[in-house]
XYZ file of C-alpha atoms in Angstrom:
447
model
C 0.000 0.000 0.000
C 1.203 3.501 -0.687
C 0.545 4.554 2.901
C 2.926 1.882 4.123
C 5.784 2.871 1.820
C 8.726 4.640 3.442
C 9.143 8.263 2.486
C 12.458 8.467 0.659
C 14.155 11.589 -0.589
C 16.492 9.724 -2.943
C 16.534 6.369 -4.726
C 18.480 3.764 -2.695
C 19.867 2.339 -5.964
C 21.041 5.361 -7.992
C 20.488 8.227 -5.476
C 18.262 10.196 -7.849
C 15.852 12.626 -6.090
C 12.354 11.259 -5.567
C 8.954 12.884 -5.398
C 6.318 12.104 -2.815
C 4.247 9.068 -3.800
C 6.752 7.639 -6.308
C 6.471 3.857 -6.536
C 9.415 3.409 -8.899
C 12.584 5.417 -9.414
C 12.205 7.501 -12.562
C 15.902 7.204 -13.385
C 16.671 3.500 -12.915
C 13.256 1.888 -12.372
C 14.053 0.649 -8.847
C 10.975 -0.749 -7.050
C 10.575 1.647 -4.112
C 7.885 -0.474 -2.488
C 10.568 -3.052 -1.775
C 12.604 -0.636 0.364
C 12.192 -1.403 4.083
C 11.072 1.394 6.364
C 14.016 3.113 8.049
C 14.479 2.504 11.790
C 13.679 5.225 14.302
C 17.322 5.592 15.321
C 20.551 5.811 13.334
C 22.032 2.307 13.083
C 25.733 1.675 13.204
C 27.405 1.531 9.800
C 28.707 -1.904 8.962
C 31.388 -3.253 6.645
C 31.296 -6.232 4.299
C 27.776 -7.185 5.377
C 28.656 -7.634 9.063
C 25.725 -7.275 11.488
C 26.381 -4.912 14.424
C 25.912 -6.464 17.890
C 22.858 -5.616 19.936
C 23.402 -3.611 23.142
C 22.857 -6.821 25.124
C 25.458 -8.673 23.050
C 27.902 -5.792 23.359
C 27.563 -5.848 27.128
C 28.631 -9.503 27.187
C 31.855 -8.922 25.257
C 34.994 -9.599 27.278
C 36.682 -6.277 26.528
C 40.409 -6.062 27.423
C 41.185 -4.179 30.628
C 43.483 -1.193 30.327
C 46.232 -1.301 33.013
C 45.577 1.345 35.655
C 48.309 3.935 36.444
C 50.290 3.459 39.639
C 49.718 7.044 40.776
C 48.208 10.267 39.581
C 51.459 11.348 37.938
C 51.790 8.179 35.870
C 49.990 8.543 32.526
C 47.520 5.780 31.713
C 48.818 3.060 29.424
C 47.726 3.082 25.793
C 46.361 -0.213 24.541
C 47.303 -0.770 20.900
C 45.508 -3.119 18.526
C 48.724 -5.097 18.210
C 48.634 -5.816 21.963
C 45.537 -7.960 21.512
C 45.589 -11.580 20.357
C 43.646 -12.402 17.242
C 43.460 -14.460 14.084
C 43.627 -13.596 10.417
C 40.846 -14.366 7.914
C 42.176 -17.912 7.569
C 42.102 -18.623 11.301
C 45.882 -18.435 11.826
C 46.899 -16.779 15.152
C 48.389 -13.324 14.737
C 51.631 -12.513 16.573
C 51.092 -10.274 19.585
C 53.135 -7.165 20.353
C 54.287 -7.071 16.746
C 55.696 -3.699 15.698
C 53.647 -1.800 13.170
C 55.070 -2.062 9.634
C 56.277 1.127 7.987
C 53.605 3.071 6.137
C 53.369 2.204 2.480
C 54.933 -1.225 2.802
C 53.130 -4.258 1.323
C 52.654 -5.616 4.843
C 51.078 -2.374 5.987
C 48.721 -2.449 3.033
C 47.708 -5.978 3.929
C 46.721 -5.001 7.487
C 43.974 -2.647 6.350
C 40.397 -3.501 5.473
C 40.171 -4.891 1.948
C 36.881 -4.907 0.098
C 35.886 -7.084 -2.839
C 37.215 -4.408 -5.164
C 39.364 -1.334 -4.556
C 37.616 2.040 -4.344
C 36.916 3.833 -7.569
C 38.225 5.396 -9.758
C 40.118 2.452 -11.100
C 43.340 4.304 -11.880
C 46.176 3.093 -9.685
C 49.850 4.103 -9.477
C 51.845 0.912 -9.818
C 54.727 0.079 -7.518
C 57.919 -0.597 -9.425
C 58.714 -4.311 -9.185
C 61.762 -5.428 -7.247
C 64.497 -5.998 -9.878
C 65.455 -9.213 -8.128
C 61.891 -10.473 -8.395
C 61.568 -9.322 -11.997
C 64.773 -11.109 -12.870
C 63.332 -14.326 -11.497
C 59.729 -14.571 -12.747
C 57.508 -16.758 -10.615
C 57.376 -20.356 -11.554
C 55.136 -23.025 -10.196
C 53.708 -24.874 -13.122
C 50.166 -24.725 -14.305
C 47.620 -22.650 -12.427
C 50.043 -19.929 -11.303
C 48.838 -16.493 -12.411
C 51.206 -13.566 -12.876
C 50.133 -9.959 -12.206
C 49.042 -8.068 -15.316
C 50.472 -4.823 -13.865
C 53.989 -5.569 -12.596
C 54.357 -8.806 -14.599
C 56.299 -10.398 -11.767
C 54.159 -10.981 -8.675
C 51.968 -14.000 -8.108
C 48.218 -13.473 -7.857
C 46.692 -14.602 -4.567
C 43.380 -16.495 -4.337
C 41.519 -13.203 -3.746
C 42.715 -11.806 -7.086
C 45.388 -9.403 -5.811
C 49.092 -9.299 -6.698
C 51.344 -10.412 -3.844
C 54.040 -8.027 -5.085
C 52.345 -4.734 -5.951
C 48.832 -5.292 -4.589
C 47.152 -4.562 -7.926
C 43.647 -6.011 -8.300
C 43.558 -8.309 -11.291
C 40.856 -7.848 -13.934
C 37.973 -10.285 -13.903
C 37.318 -12.383 -16.958
C 34.251 -10.340 -17.899
C 35.859 -6.937 -17.302
C 36.900 -6.876 -20.958
C 35.814 -9.418 -23.570
C 36.471 -9.554 -27.306
C 35.413 -12.067 -29.931
C 35.868 -12.078 -33.681
C 34.090 -14.750 -35.658
C 34.739 -14.499 -39.372
C 33.090 -11.319 -40.676
C 31.539 -10.164 -37.377
C 32.921 -9.234 -33.967
C 31.897 -7.970 -30.537
C 33.634 -6.207 -27.653
C 32.406 -5.674 -24.087
C 34.053 -3.582 -21.359
C 33.283 -2.872 -17.717
C 33.690 0.874 -18.240
C 35.299 3.304 -15.821
C 32.635 3.668 -13.117
C 31.010 0.262 -12.547
C 32.519 -2.347 -10.230
C 31.684 -5.201 -12.617
C 30.545 -5.840 -16.176
C 26.827 -6.593 -16.265
C 26.683 -6.751 -20.078
C 27.064 -9.894 -22.192
C 27.010 -10.836 -25.869
C 26.837 -13.833 -28.201
C 27.913 -13.950 -31.839
C 27.710 -16.786 -34.340
C 27.280 -17.798 -37.948
C 25.467 -20.626 -39.662
C 24.266 -21.791 -43.078
C 20.653 -21.530 -44.200
C 18.948 -24.460 -46.006
C 19.661 -22.845 -49.390
C 23.373 -22.623 -48.595
C 23.351 -18.891 -47.869
C 25.262 -17.639 -44.814
C 23.592 -16.059 -41.785
C 25.282 -13.920 -39.120
C 23.886 -13.667 -35.590
C 24.665 -11.117 -32.855
C 22.921 -10.743 -29.486
C 23.755 -8.077 -26.882
C 22.258 -7.913 -23.376
C 22.470 -5.318 -20.605
C 21.809 -6.384 -17.019
C 19.385 -4.218 -15.028
C 21.560 -2.899 -12.199
C 18.683 -2.349 -9.769
C 17.886 -6.087 -9.888
C 19.845 -8.838 -8.227
C 22.452 -10.762 -10.269
C 22.153 -8.635 -13.418
C 25.393 -10.094 -14.768
C 23.949 -13.607 -14.576
C 20.764 -12.447 -16.315
C 22.578 -10.881 -19.273
C 24.840 -13.909 -19.695
C 21.951 -16.393 -19.593
C 19.832 -14.343 -22.017
C 22.573 -13.757 -24.593
C 23.695 -17.365 -24.602
C 20.169 -18.779 -24.850
C 19.084 -16.385 -27.582
C 22.224 -17.063 -29.595
C 21.803 -20.822 -29.261
C 18.134 -20.616 -30.268
C 18.885 -18.595 -33.409
C 21.758 -20.835 -34.514
C 19.530 -23.883 -34.040
C 16.424 -22.510 -35.800
C 17.917 -20.781 -38.848
C 19.527 -23.886 -40.445
C 16.149 -25.639 -40.098
C 14.498 -23.107 -42.415
C 12.739 -20.977 -39.798
C 12.171 -17.460 -41.104
C 14.724 -15.142 -39.411
C 12.035 -12.871 -37.982
C 10.135 -15.814 -36.482
C 13.427 -17.249 -35.218
C 14.252 -13.942 -33.543
C 10.861 -13.842 -31.820
C 11.292 -17.369 -30.474
C 14.870 -16.621 -29.414
C 13.669 -13.717 -27.262
C 11.046 -15.983 -25.682
C 13.737 -18.576 -24.938
C 15.998 -15.899 -23.456
C 13.141 -14.713 -21.255
C 12.616 -18.229 -19.905
C 16.338 -18.506 -19.179
C 16.289 -15.281 -17.140
C 13.068 -16.243 -15.368
C 14.649 -19.506 -14.267
C 17.299 -17.565 -12.360
C 14.567 -16.370 -9.988
C 13.576 -19.958 -9.208
C 15.986 -20.358 -6.330
C 15.623 -21.628 -2.754
C 14.062 -19.195 -0.314
C 17.273 -19.297 1.735
C 19.176 -17.803 -1.206
C 17.563 -14.416 -0.559
C 17.305 -14.436 3.194
C 20.088 -11.837 3.429
C 18.609 -9.646 0.671
C 14.847 -10.269 0.715
C 13.920 -6.959 -0.898
C 15.901 -7.295 -4.117
C 14.205 -7.862 -7.437
C 14.503 -10.925 -9.636
C 17.391 -10.973 -12.152
C 16.604 -8.897 -15.239
C 18.200 -7.592 -18.423
C 17.497 -5.988 -21.775
C 18.193 -7.672 -25.117
C 18.843 -6.643 -28.702
C 19.757 -9.021 -31.503
C 20.299 -9.083 -35.227
C 20.280 -11.692 -37.992
C 21.966 -10.779 -41.273
C 21.685 -12.807 -44.478
C 22.690 -11.897 -48.060
C 19.320 -10.212 -48.632
C 17.611 -9.678 -45.263
C 18.337 -7.815 -42.022
C 16.253 -8.738 -38.960
C 16.411 -7.121 -35.533
C 14.647 -7.997 -32.283
C 14.704 -6.310 -28.895
C 13.221 -5.797 -25.445
C 14.363 -2.791 -23.431
C 16.607 0.085 -24.441
C 19.589 -1.627 -26.068
C 19.713 -0.587 -29.731
C 20.606 -1.545 -33.301
C 21.786 1.008 -35.881
C 22.177 0.772 -39.665
C 25.320 2.475 -40.993
C 25.769 2.342 -44.792
C 29.241 1.973 -46.265
C 28.495 4.984 -48.472
C 28.292 7.710 -45.842
C 26.452 9.990 -48.252
C 23.446 7.709 -47.652
C 21.493 8.270 -44.436
C 22.032 5.996 -41.424
C 19.094 4.812 -39.321
C 18.188 3.569 -35.874
C 16.408 0.228 -36.273
C 14.933 -0.164 -32.771
C 12.575 1.830 -30.555
C 13.376 1.940 -26.842
C 11.120 0.452 -24.207
C 11.657 3.490 -21.996
C 9.949 6.429 -20.350
C 11.465 8.823 -22.882
C 10.243 6.820 -25.860
C 6.734 6.715 -24.395
C 6.717 10.490 -23.929
C 7.787 10.997 -27.553
C 5.283 8.448 -28.883
C 2.487 10.153 -26.947
C 3.450 13.521 -28.396
C 4.077 14.977 -24.947
C 7.735 15.819 -25.554
C 10.197 16.142 -28.369
C 12.926 13.502 -28.512
C 15.519 16.027 -27.352
C 13.372 17.080 -24.385
C 12.513 13.521 -23.391
C 16.082 12.213 -23.433
C 17.295 15.265 -21.517
C 14.929 14.393 -18.663
C 16.380 12.536 -15.679
C 13.671 9.879 -16.121
C 14.631 9.177 -19.738
C 16.374 5.860 -19.114
C 13.722 4.316 -16.883
C 12.914 1.195 -18.903
C 9.378 -0.061 -19.415
C 10.258 -3.454 -20.875
C 12.820 -6.087 -19.876
C 13.442 -9.803 -19.534
C 12.897 -11.189 -16.052
C 10.375 -12.701 -13.691
C 9.365 -9.215 -12.488
C 8.489 -7.988 -16.001
C 4.864 -6.902 -16.317
C 4.343 -8.568 -19.692
C 6.851 -9.805 -22.236
C 6.428 -8.018 -25.583
C 9.216 -9.033 -28.003
C 9.737 -6.529 -30.809
C 11.004 -7.707 -34.204
C 11.460 -5.982 -37.546
C 12.766 -6.978 -40.980
C 14.625 -4.756 -43.435
C 15.937 -5.176 -46.964
C 18.747 -2.639 -47.406
C 19.531 -1.705 -50.990
C 23.233 -1.113 -50.364
C 26.074 -2.541 -48.227
C 26.633 -1.389 -44.684
C 27.083 -2.559 -41.118
C 24.698 -3.196 -38.245
C 25.850 -1.809 -34.880
C 24.206 -3.728 -32.027
C 24.914 -2.087 -28.667
C 23.929 -1.296 -25.091
C 23.238 2.217 -23.833
C 26.792 2.336 -22.510
C 27.733 3.188 -26.108
C 24.732 5.034 -27.511
C 24.696 7.429 -24.546
C 27.762 8.912 -26.253
C 26.354 8.731 -29.809
C 22.591 8.791 -29.488
C 21.354 9.678 -32.959
C 22.014 7.590 -36.046
C 24.047 10.458 -37.494
C 26.238 10.635 -34.387
C 26.750 6.884 -34.470
C 27.720 7.006 -38.148
C 30.363 9.629 -37.364
C 32.252 7.350 -34.968
C 31.936 4.075 -36.918
C 35.156 3.563 -38.908
C 34.794 3.684 -42.685
C 36.211 0.151 -43.029
C 33.915 -1.378 -40.403
C 32.488 -3.907 -42.873
C 35.909 -5.518 -43.384
C 37.488 -4.802 -39.967
C 34.693 -5.573 -37.487
C 36.880 -6.227 -34.423
C 38.891 -3.057 -34.888
C 35.670 -1.109 -35.368
C 34.102 -2.553 -32.211
C 37.259 -1.635 -30.288
C 37.076 1.921 -31.646
C 33.436 2.256 -30.586
C 34.114 0.987 -27.064
C 37.075 3.347 -26.869
C 34.809 6.250 -27.835
C 32.528 5.481 -24.883
C 35.472 5.158 -22.486
C 36.949 8.425 -23.714
C 33.563 10.051 -23.154
C 33.551 9.033 -19.485
C 32.710 5.325 -19.478
C 29.859 5.830 -16.998
C 28.306 2.459 -17.855
C 29.291 -0.974 -19.104
C 29.885 -0.824 -22.864
C 29.074 -3.626 -25.312
C 28.883 -3.497 -29.104
C 28.740 -5.984 -31.964
C 29.541 -5.025 -35.561
C 27.875 -7.109 -38.291
C 28.367 -6.474 -42.044
C 25.498 -6.492 -44.545
C 25.123 -8.372 -46.765
C 26.467 -11.444 -45.058
C 29.533 -12.483 -47.103
C 29.941 -16.108 -48.210
C 31.583 -18.422 -45.691
C 35.325 -17.758 -45.602
C 35.097 -14.634 -47.782
C 36.295 -12.357 -44.947
C 39.381 -13.192 -42.934
C 39.567 -12.552 -39.206
């Protein structure tokens, strides 16, 4: 009920200002009814999910006793943390009365609180490696990882270099794939702590022997739980469904529709988890993501989407007009369609990117969008998340940053487009696939 909702001044997910009576955040779509009412007092801040003790529990703690001074002229003793026995995170006893390491040393850095990832921004000065260590690179057989920064230190099980302390990139922080004539690149960006985008690319042969190129790009909804898992499941399932249906003679537009349905089921299944899985985060939403995909044949271009990830048509001949092939499921698009705002006004509003369609168990109703085109000239299809098009929103702006040789150098072009978004600020994850039209014969384009 609205009367039972807590009165919030800002969204707990993206910190955008809220108005009285809002049920969803206008900027990110966060479900405000799921936010628990704040307590009457100001609770103690906690780290790493630790639960602060109750006053009764705190009273039962056996606190160390500070030695009392012998007389009024003797200053009271200072009890240092190193005077207390303890154990490290692995349960090994810590030495007592150990002198504090010098500031800036690797040991000193290890004694501080370490989170899952270092604080942003992710630009770090690197400690110069010890020449003796660099001269003797770590060896240890298979399974030993070497730091990507100093190239000499071993990487510990937590993903940090034992020599310079640099956090190692996760596998999904930056991904690239080139498959014949098409390619895709995905990057975490400069502001997010993980990459919640995913993609799938593939190629197959139609029953008449003609080639078909497939690209699917998904963007996890950050306000939902496990958005990275949702985007990965959706992209993989949609790609698999298309590559299975097209060789069987299914029309590409029908195949795209069914692929989106299959992707939706894959994301929905992520919400089917034991009740205990959410006992520590009961107010989070089910996993969710957006999806945009394309199928390119020698004569036909098909796109399908749910959400605000987009597909653009960029002709090789730049004197011909480019075009945006998809229409966002978003607040801004609804305002424009209703004639209440111009496109410029709608996308300048702070509510512009609140999506109205997505894949996930919490979606109101799944409405896959598909469209078929028959271009009369060669070009490329740019399939991307909003992490890219935020920096090149119109078709004309996108055409300006797509390299002229994109049709024959898809991987390089995808790298250039991701670099454009990073140079613009990299506020979001960035994923883009570049697909040439018409689809060239198998083996006609080298990697």
